XYZ file of N, CA, C and O in Angstrom:
592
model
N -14.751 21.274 -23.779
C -13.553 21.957 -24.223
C -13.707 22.264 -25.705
O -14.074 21.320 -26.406
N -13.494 23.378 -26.262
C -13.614 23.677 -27.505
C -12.367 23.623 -28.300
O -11.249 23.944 -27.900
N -12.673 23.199 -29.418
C -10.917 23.042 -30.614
C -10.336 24.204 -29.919
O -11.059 25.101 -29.485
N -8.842 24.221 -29.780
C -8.275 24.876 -28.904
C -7.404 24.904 -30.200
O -7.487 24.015 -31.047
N -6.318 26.288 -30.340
C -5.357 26.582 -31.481
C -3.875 25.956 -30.792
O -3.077 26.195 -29.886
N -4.130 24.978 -31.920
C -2.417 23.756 -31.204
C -1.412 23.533 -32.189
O -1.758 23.796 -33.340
N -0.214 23.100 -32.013
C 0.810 22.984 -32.491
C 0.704 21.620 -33.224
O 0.037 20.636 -32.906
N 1.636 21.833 -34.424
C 1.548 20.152 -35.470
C 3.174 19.608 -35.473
O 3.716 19.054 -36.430
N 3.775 19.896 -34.222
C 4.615 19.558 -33.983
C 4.711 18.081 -33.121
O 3.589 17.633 -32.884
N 5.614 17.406 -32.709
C 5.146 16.183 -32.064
C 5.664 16.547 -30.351
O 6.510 17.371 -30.005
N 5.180 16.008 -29.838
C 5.266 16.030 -28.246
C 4.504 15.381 -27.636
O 3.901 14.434 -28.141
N 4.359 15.787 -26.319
C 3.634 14.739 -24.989
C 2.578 15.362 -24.537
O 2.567 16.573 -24.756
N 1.339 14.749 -23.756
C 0.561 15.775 -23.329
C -0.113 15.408 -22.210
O 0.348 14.445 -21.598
N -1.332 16.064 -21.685
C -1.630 15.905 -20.359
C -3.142 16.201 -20.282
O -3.534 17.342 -20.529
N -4.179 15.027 -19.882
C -5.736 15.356 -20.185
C -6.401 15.124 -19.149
O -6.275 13.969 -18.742
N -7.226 15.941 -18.416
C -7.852 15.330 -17.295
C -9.236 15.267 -17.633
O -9.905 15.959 -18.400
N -9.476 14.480 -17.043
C -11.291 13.641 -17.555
C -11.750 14.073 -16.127
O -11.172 14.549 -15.150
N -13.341 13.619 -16.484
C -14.365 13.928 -15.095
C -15.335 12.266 -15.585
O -16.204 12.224 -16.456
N -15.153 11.810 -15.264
C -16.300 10.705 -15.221
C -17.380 10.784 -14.715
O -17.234 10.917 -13.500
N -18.516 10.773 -15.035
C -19.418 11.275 -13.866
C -20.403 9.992 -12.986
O -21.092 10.113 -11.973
N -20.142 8.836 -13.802
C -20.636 7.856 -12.950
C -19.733 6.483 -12.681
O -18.604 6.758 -12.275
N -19.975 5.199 -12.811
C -18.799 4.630 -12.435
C -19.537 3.953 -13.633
O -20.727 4.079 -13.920
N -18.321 3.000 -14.454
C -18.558 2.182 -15.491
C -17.673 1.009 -15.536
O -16.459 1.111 -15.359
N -18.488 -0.510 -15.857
C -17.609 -1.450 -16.255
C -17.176 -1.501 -18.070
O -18.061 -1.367 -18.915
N -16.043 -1.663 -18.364
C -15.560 -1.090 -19.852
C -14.690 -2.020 -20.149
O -13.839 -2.387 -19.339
N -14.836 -2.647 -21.685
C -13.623 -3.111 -22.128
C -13.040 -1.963 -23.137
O -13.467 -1.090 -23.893
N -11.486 -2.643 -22.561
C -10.245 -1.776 -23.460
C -9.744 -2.255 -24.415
O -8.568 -2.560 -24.220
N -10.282 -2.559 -25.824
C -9.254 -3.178 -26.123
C -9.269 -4.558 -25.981
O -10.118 -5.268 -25.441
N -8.096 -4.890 -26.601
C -7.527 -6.602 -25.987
C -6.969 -6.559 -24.266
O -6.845 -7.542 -23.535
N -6.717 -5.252 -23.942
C -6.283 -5.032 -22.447
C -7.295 -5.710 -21.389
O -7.057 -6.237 -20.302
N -8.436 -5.525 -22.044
C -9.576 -6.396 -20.796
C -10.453 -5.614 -20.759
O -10.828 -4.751 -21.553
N -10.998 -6.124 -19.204
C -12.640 -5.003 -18.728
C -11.882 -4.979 -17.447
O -11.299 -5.844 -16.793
N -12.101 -3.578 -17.290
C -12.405 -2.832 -15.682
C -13.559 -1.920 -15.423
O -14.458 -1.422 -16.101
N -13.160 -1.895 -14.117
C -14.483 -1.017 -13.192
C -13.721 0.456 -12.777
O -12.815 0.485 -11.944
N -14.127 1.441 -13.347
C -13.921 2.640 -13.474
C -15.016 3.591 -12.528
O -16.146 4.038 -12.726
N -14.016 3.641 -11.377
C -14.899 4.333 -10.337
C -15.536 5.881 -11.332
O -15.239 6.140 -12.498
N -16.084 6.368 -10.781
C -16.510 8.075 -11.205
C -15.232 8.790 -9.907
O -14.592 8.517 -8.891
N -15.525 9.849 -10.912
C -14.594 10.811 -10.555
C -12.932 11.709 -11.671
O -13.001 11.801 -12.896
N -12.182 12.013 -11.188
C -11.440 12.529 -11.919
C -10.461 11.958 -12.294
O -9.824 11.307 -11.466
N -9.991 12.020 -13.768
C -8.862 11.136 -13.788
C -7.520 12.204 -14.557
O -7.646 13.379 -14.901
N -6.259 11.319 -14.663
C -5.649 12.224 -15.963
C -5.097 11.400 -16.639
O -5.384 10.248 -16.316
N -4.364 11.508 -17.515
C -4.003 10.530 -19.109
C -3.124 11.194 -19.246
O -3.036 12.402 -19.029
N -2.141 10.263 -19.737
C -0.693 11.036 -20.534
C -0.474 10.007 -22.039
O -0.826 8.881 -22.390
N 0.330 11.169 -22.642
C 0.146 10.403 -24.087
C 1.303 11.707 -24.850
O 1.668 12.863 -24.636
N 1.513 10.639 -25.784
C 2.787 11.326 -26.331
C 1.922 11.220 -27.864
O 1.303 10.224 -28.238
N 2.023 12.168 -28.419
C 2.116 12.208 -29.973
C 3.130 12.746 -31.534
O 3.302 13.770 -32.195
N 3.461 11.712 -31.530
C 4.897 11.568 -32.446
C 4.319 11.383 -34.162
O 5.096 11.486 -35.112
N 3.341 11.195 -34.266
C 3.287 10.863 -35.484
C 2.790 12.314 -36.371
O 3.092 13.476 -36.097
N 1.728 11.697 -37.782
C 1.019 12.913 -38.578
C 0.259 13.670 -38.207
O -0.958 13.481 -38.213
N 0.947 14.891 -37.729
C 0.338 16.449 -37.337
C 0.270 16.345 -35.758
O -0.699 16.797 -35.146
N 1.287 15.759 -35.150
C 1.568 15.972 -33.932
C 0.998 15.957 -32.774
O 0.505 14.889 -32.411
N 0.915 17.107 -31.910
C 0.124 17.549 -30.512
C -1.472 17.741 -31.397
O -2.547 17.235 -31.075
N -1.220 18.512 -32.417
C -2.477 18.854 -33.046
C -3.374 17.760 -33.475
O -4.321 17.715 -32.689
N -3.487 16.687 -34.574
C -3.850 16.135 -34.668
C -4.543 14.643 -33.431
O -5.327 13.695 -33.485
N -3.934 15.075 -32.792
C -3.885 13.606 -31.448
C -4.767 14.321 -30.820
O -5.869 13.840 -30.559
N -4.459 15.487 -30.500
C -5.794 15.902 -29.393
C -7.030 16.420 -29.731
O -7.997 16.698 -29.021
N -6.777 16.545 -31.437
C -8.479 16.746 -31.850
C -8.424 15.684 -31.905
O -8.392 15.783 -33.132
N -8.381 14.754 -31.768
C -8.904 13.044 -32.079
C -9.712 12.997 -30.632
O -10.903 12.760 -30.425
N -8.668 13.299 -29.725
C -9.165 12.917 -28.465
C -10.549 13.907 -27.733
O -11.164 13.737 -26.680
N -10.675 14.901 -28.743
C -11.973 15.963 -28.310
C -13.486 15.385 -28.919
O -14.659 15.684 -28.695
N -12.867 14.498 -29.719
C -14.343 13.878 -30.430
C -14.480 12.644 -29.836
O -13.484 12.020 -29.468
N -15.564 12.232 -29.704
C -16.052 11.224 -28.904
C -16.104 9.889 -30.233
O -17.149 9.887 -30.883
N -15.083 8.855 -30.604
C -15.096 7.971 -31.584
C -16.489 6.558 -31.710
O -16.969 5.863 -30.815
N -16.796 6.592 -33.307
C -16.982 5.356 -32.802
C -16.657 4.191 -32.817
O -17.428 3.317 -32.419
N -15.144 3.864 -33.395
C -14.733 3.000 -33.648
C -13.302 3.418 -32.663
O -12.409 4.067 -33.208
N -13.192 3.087 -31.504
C -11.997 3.291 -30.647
C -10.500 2.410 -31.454
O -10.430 1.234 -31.812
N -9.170 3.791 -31.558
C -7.950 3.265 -31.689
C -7.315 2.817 -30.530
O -7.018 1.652 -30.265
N -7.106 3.919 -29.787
C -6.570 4.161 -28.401
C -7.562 3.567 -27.445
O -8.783 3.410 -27.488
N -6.437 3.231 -26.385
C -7.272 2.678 -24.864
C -7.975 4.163 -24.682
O -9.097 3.975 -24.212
N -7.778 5.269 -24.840
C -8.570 6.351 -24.546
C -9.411 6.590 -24.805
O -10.047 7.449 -24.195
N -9.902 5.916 -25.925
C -11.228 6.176 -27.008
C -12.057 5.494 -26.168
O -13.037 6.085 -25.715
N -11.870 4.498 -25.913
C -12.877 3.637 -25.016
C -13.501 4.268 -23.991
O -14.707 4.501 -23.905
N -12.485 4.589 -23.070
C -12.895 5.703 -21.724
C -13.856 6.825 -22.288
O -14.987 6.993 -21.832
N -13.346 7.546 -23.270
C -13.935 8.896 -23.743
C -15.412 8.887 -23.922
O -16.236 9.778 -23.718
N -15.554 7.623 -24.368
C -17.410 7.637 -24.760
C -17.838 7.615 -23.343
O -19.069 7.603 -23.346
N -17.377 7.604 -22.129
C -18.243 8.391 -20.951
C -17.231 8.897 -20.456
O -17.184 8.721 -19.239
N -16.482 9.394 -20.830
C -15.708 10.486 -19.627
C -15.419 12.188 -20.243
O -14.664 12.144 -21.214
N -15.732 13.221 -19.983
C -15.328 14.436 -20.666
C -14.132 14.898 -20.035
O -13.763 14.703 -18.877
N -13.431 15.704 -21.193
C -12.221 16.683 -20.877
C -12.022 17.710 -19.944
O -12.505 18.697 -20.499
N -11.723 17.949 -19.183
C -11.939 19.145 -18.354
C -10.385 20.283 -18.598
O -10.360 21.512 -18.656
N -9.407 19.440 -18.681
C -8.136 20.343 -19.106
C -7.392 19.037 -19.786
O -7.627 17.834 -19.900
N -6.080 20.220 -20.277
C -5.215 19.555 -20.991
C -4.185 20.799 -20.862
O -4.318 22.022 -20.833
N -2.732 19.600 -20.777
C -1.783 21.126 -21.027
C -0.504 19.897 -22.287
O -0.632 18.693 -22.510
N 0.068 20.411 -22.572
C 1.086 20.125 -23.793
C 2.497 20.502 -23.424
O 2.732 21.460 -22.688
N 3.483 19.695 -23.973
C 5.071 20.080 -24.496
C 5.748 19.200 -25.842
O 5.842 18.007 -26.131
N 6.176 20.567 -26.511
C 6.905 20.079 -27.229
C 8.347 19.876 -27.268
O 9.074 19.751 -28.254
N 8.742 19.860 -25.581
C 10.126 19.627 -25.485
C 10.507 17.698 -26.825
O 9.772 16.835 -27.305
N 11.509 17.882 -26.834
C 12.253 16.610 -27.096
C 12.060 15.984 -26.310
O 12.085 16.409 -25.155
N 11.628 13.968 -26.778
C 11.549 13.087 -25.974
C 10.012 12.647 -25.307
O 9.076 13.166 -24.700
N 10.296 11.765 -25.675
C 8.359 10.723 -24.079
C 8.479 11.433 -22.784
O 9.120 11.099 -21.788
N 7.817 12.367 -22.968
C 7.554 12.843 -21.376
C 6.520 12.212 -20.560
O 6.557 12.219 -19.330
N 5.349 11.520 -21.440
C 4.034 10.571 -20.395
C 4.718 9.683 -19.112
O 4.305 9.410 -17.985
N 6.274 9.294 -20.025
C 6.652 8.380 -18.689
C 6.816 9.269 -17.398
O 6.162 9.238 -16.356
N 7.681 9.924 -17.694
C 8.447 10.853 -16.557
C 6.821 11.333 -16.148
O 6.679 10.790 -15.052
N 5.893 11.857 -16.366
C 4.890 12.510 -15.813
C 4.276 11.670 -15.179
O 4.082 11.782 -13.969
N 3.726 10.352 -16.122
C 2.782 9.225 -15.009
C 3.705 9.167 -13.706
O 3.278 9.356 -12.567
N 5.309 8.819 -14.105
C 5.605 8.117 -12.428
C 5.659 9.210 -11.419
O 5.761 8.832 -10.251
N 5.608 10.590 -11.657
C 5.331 12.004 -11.112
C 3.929 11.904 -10.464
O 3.717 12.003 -9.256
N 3.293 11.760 -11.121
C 1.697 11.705 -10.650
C 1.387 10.985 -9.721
O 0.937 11.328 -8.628
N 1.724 9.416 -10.307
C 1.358 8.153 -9.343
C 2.018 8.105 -8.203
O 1.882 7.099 -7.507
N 3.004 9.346 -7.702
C 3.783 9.484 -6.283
C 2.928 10.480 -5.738
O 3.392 10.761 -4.633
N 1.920 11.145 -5.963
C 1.718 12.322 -5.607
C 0.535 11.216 -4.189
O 0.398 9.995 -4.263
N -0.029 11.993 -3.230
C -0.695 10.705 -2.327
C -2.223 10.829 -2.879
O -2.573 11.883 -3.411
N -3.038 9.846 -2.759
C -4.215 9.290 -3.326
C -4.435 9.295 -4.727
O -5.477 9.694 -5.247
N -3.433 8.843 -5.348
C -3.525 8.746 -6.929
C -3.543 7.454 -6.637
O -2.761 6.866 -5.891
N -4.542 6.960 -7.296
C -4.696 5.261 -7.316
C -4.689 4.536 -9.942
O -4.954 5.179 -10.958
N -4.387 3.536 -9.786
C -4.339 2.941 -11.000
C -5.873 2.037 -10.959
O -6.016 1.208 -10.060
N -7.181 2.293 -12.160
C -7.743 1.803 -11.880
C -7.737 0.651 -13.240
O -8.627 -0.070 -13.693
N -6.697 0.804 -13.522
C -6.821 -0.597 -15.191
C -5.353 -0.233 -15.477
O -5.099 0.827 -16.050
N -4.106 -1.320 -14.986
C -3.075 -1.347 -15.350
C -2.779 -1.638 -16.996
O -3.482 -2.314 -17.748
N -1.604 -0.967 -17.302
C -1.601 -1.478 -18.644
C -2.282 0.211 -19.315
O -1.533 0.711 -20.154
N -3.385 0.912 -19.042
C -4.336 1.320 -19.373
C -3.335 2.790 -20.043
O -2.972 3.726 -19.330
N -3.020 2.657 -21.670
C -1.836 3.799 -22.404
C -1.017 3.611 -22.627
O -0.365 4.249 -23.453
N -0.399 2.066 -21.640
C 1.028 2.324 -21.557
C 1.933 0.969 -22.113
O 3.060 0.590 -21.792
N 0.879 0.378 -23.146
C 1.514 -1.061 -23.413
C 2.895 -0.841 -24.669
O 3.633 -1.712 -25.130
N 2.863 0.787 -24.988
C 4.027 0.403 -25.731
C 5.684 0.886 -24.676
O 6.876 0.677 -24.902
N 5.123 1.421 -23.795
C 6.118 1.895 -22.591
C 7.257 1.319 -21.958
O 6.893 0.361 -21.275
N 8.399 1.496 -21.909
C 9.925 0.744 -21.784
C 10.163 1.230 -20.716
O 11.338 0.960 -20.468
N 9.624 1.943 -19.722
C 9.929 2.558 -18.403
C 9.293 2.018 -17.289
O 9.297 2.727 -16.283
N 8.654 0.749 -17.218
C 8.291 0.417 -16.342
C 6.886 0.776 -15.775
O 6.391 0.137 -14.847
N 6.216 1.918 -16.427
C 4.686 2.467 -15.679
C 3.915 1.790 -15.335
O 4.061 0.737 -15.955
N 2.861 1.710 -14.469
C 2.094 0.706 -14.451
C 0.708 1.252 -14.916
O -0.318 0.736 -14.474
N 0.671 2.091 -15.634
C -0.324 2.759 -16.713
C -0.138 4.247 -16.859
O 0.641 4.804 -16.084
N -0.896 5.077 -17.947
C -0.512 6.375 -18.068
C -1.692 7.149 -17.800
O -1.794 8.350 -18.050
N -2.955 6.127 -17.069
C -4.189 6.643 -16.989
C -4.180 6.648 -15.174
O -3.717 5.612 -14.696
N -4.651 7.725 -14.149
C -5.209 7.449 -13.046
C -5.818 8.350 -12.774
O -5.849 9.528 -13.129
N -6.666 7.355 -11.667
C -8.165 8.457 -10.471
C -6.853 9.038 -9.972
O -5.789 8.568 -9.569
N -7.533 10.667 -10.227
C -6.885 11.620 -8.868
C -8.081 11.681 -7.761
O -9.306 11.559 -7.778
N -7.051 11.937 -6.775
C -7.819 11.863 -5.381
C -8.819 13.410 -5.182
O -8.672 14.417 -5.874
N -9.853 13.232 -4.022
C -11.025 14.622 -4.638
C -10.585 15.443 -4.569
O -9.453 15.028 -4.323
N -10.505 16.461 -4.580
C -9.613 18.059 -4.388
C -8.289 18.514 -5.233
O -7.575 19.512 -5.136
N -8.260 17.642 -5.901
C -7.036 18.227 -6.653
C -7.083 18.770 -7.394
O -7.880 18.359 -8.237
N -6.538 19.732 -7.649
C -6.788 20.922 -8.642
C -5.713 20.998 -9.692
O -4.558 20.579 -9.606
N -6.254 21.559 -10.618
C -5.380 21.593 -12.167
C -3.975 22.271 -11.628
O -3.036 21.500 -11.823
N -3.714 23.097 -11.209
C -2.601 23.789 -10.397
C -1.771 22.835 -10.092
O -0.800 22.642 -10.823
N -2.007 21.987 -8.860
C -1.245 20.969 -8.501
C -0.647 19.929 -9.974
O 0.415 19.320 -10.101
N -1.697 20.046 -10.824
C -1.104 18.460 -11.763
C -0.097 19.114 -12.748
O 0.831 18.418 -13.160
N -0.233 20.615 -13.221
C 0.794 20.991 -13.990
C 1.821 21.334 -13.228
O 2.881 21.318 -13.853
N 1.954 21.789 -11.572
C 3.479 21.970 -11.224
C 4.344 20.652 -11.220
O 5.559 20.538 -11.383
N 3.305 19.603 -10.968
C 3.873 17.756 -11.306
C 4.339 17.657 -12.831
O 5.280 17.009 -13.289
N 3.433 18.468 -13.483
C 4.209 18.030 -15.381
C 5.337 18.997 -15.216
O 6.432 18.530 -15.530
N 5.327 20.358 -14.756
C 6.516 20.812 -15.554
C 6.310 22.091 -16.178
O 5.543 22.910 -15.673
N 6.795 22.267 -16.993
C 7.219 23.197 -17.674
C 5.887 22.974 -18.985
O 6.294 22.394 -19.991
N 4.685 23.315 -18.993
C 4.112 23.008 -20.162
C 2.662 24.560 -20.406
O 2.090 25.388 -19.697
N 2.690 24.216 -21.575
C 1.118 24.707 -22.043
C 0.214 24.340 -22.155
O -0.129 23.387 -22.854
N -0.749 25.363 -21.134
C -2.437 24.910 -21.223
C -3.162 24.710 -22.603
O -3.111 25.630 -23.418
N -3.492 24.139 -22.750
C -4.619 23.584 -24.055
C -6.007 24.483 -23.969
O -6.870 24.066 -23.196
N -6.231 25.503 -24.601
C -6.988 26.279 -24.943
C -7.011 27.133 -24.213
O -7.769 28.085 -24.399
């Protein structure tokens, strides 16, 4: 995915990864899991300095010193899409529990985004099941914009 022209406003967003093999990984103080291969998506809100913009060039570079539970994943997983809103408000919640109803969405590292989360999620990261297409995951977000 190439720097894509984004907003420095704050909002929520939406990233789908491709893993291409399976990996055991620590997160963090969150632990180690086993991260099948395959496709995943991530939700994440960015509220702070320089918004949607700043958060998701973070998340296009591969770190080497991981902040985020995402950073960790990222050193083997690539971007394949992303879409954005800058409505008002945490939309990752409302979207993860959207997603994780949809059928063969599985959680493969609870906890995994969502440890500052007051809604109950049981992470903001999951495997989508094979065939699902970008189509399907943004009529589940909503109302948003594609990322590049």
């Amino acid at each position: 995915m190439n720097e894509p022209d984004l907003p420095s406003a704050p909002g929520s967003y939406a990233l789908r990864l491709r893993l291409p093999a399976p990996v055991h990984l620590p997160v963090g103080r969150l632990g180690e899991f086993d991260f099948p291969a395959g496709d995943y998506v991530y939700l994440g809100s960015a509220h702070g300095p320089g918004g949607i913009r700043a958060r998701l060039l973070h998340h296009l570079r591969v770190v080497s010193r991981p902040r985020w539970h995402l950073d960790w994943l990222r050193m083997y997983a690539f971007l394949e899409a992303g879409w954005y809103s800058t409505m008002p408000g945490r939309l990752e919640c409302v979207w993860s529990q959207a997603i994780q109803a949809m059928p063969g969405v599985r959680v493969p590292a609870p906890g995994f985004g969502s440890s500052d989360c007051r809604s109950g999620c049981l992470a903001h990261l999951m495997l989508l099941p094979d065939g699902l297409e970008n189509e399907e995951i943004a009529c589940c977000l909503g109302r948003v914009s594609k990322i590049g």
